Amino acid sequence: MAEDAKILLGAFIKPVGLLGEIRLAPEQGIRGLIRPEVLYQLRGDRYFPWFLRSWKALEDGHFLIQLEEVDSPEQAKPLCGQPVWVDENQVEYDQESDGRTDLIGYRLRDQDGREVGVIRDILDNSGQWLAVVDVEKREVLIPLAEENILGVQDQERFLVVDIPSGLLDL
């Protein structure tokens, strides 16, 4: 059975209340969730599940999440700041989304086919898109100009980019 594609949903930001609920800030362009039962934490190249007890959308666009096995603010606090993934088919996008968030979660490869990392975010820097990728424990911004994109494989979820010489060495 093929594994569903995962997409970065957002990050846990703070415990709320006394029952271990956690506020989650979604990535830009994500408006809602469609019947999620599981959220995932990425460790290395594997996804580990967090089963949901409940969730609800808040008026400010954030979500209030209750995870199984998290019953207190003390158990929730270590999760704060952690990115969270969800099955791609369970995300509802803003209608005005420009599509760039579709690349979040794709593996980025250089022109020689070497994997650089997973695209964690896409920034719009005055009309030029930049992929945010963690490379050797540091954040690197990689330009995604049309002439630099050598290939996109949606089914396998990777993007091949001609990365400017020396950019990964900075």
mmCIF file of C-alpha atoms in Angstrom, residues 48-112:
data_model
loop_
_atom_site.group_PDB
_atom_site.id
_atom_site.type_symbol
_atom_site.label_atom_id
_atom_site.label_comp_id
_atom_site.label_asym_id
_atom_site.label_seq_id
_atom_site.Cartn_x
_atom_site.Cartn_y
_atom_site.Cartn_z
ATOM 1 C CA PHE A 48 6.126 9.346 13.287
ATOM 2 C CA PRO A 49 2.398 9.636 14.089
ATOM 3 C CA TRP A 50 0.645 11.713 16.715
ATOM 4 C CA PHE A 51 -2.944 10.519 16.971
ATOM 5 C CA LEU A 52 -5.524 13.257 17.444
ATOM 6 C CA ARG A 53 -8.054 13.244 20.235
ATOM 7 C CA SER A 54 -9.654 16.452 18.928
ATOM 8 C CA TRP A 55 -8.959 19.631 16.990
ATOM 9 C CA LYS A 56 -10.750 22.855 16.164
ATOM 10 C CA ALA A 57 -10.100 25.906 14.031
ATOM 11 C CA LEU A 58 -9.741 29.177 15.945
ATOM 12 C CA GLU A 59 -10.880 32.598 14.745
ATOM 13 C CA ASP A 60 -7.304 33.822 14.230
ATOM 14 C CA GLY A 61 -6.564 31.011 11.736
ATOM 15 C CA HIS A 62 -4.685 28.833 14.230
ATOM 16 C CA PHE A 63 -5.808 25.373 15.351
ATOM 17 C CA LEU A 64 -6.302 24.027 18.852
ATOM 18 C CA ILE A 65 -5.001 20.453 18.904
ATOM 19 C CA GLN A 66 -5.472 17.727 21.522
ATOM 20 C CA LEU A 67 -3.134 14.753 21.022
ATOM 21 C CA GLU A 68 -3.550 11.324 22.526
ATOM 22 C CA GLU A 69 -0.948 10.694 25.254
ATOM 23 C CA VAL A 70 -0.540 14.453 25.915
ATOM 24 C CA ASP A 71 -2.611 15.253 29.002
ATOM 25 C CA SER A 72 -0.953 18.278 30.603
ATOM 26 C CA PRO A 73 0.786 21.557 29.745
ATOM 27 C CA GLU A 74 4.042 19.992 30.958
ATOM 28 C CA GLN A 75 3.738 17.208 28.360
ATOM 29 C CA ALA A 76 2.756 19.710 25.635
ATOM 30 C CA LYS A 77 5.548 22.237 26.252
ATOM 31 C CA PRO A 78 8.421 20.174 24.713
ATOM 32 C CA LEU A 79 6.417 19.952 21.469
ATOM 33 C CA CYS A 80 6.329 23.743 21.057
ATOM 34 C CA GLY A 81 8.348 24.964 18.108
ATOM 35 C CA GLN A 82 8.131 21.542 16.441
ATOM 36 C CA PRO A 83 6.971 21.359 12.814
ATOM 37 C CA VAL A 84 4.000 19.088 12.109
ATOM 38 C CA TRP A 85 3.013 17.303 8.900
ATOM 39 C CA VAL A 86 -0.348 15.934 7.777
ATOM 40 C CA ASP A 87 -1.565 13.799 4.880
ATOM 41 C CA GLU A 88 -1.786 16.124 1.883
ATOM 42 C CA ASN A 89 -5.409 15.187 1.120
ATOM 43 C CA GLN A 90 -6.496 16.504 4.538
ATOM 44 C CA VAL A 91 -5.475 20.138 3.949
ATOM 45 C CA GLU A 92 -7.819 22.877 2.798
ATOM 46 C CA TYR A 93 -6.089 25.837 1.104
ATOM 47 C CA ASP A 94 -7.000 29.500 0.834
ATOM 48 C CA GLN A 95 -8.573 30.133 -2.540
ATOM 49 C CA GLU A 96 -6.150 32.974 -3.178
ATOM 50 C CA SER A 97 -3.121 30.718 -2.634
ATOM 51 C CA ASP A 98 -0.602 31.221 -5.436
ATOM 52 C CA GLY A 99 0.490 27.582 -5.514
ATOM 53 C CA ARG A 100 3.942 28.072 -4.066
ATOM 54 C CA THR A 101 2.964 26.220 -0.887
ATOM 55 C CA ASP A 102 2.447 23.152 -3.058
ATOM 56 C CA LEU A 103 6.256 22.738 -3.081
ATOM 57 C CA ILE A 104 6.552 22.634 0.713
ATOM 58 C CA GLY A 105 7.560 19.130 1.712
ATOM 59 C CA TYR A 106 9.236 18.377 -1.631
ATOM 60 C CA ARG A 107 12.785 17.064 -1.482
ATOM 61 C CA LEU A 108 15.180 19.450 -3.208
ATOM 62 C CA ARG A 109 17.975 18.027 -5.359
ATOM 63 C CA ASP A 110 20.876 19.856 -6.966
ATOM 64 C CA GLN A 111 21.792 19.770 -10.651
ATOM 65 C CA ASP A 112 23.860 16.589 -10.073
#
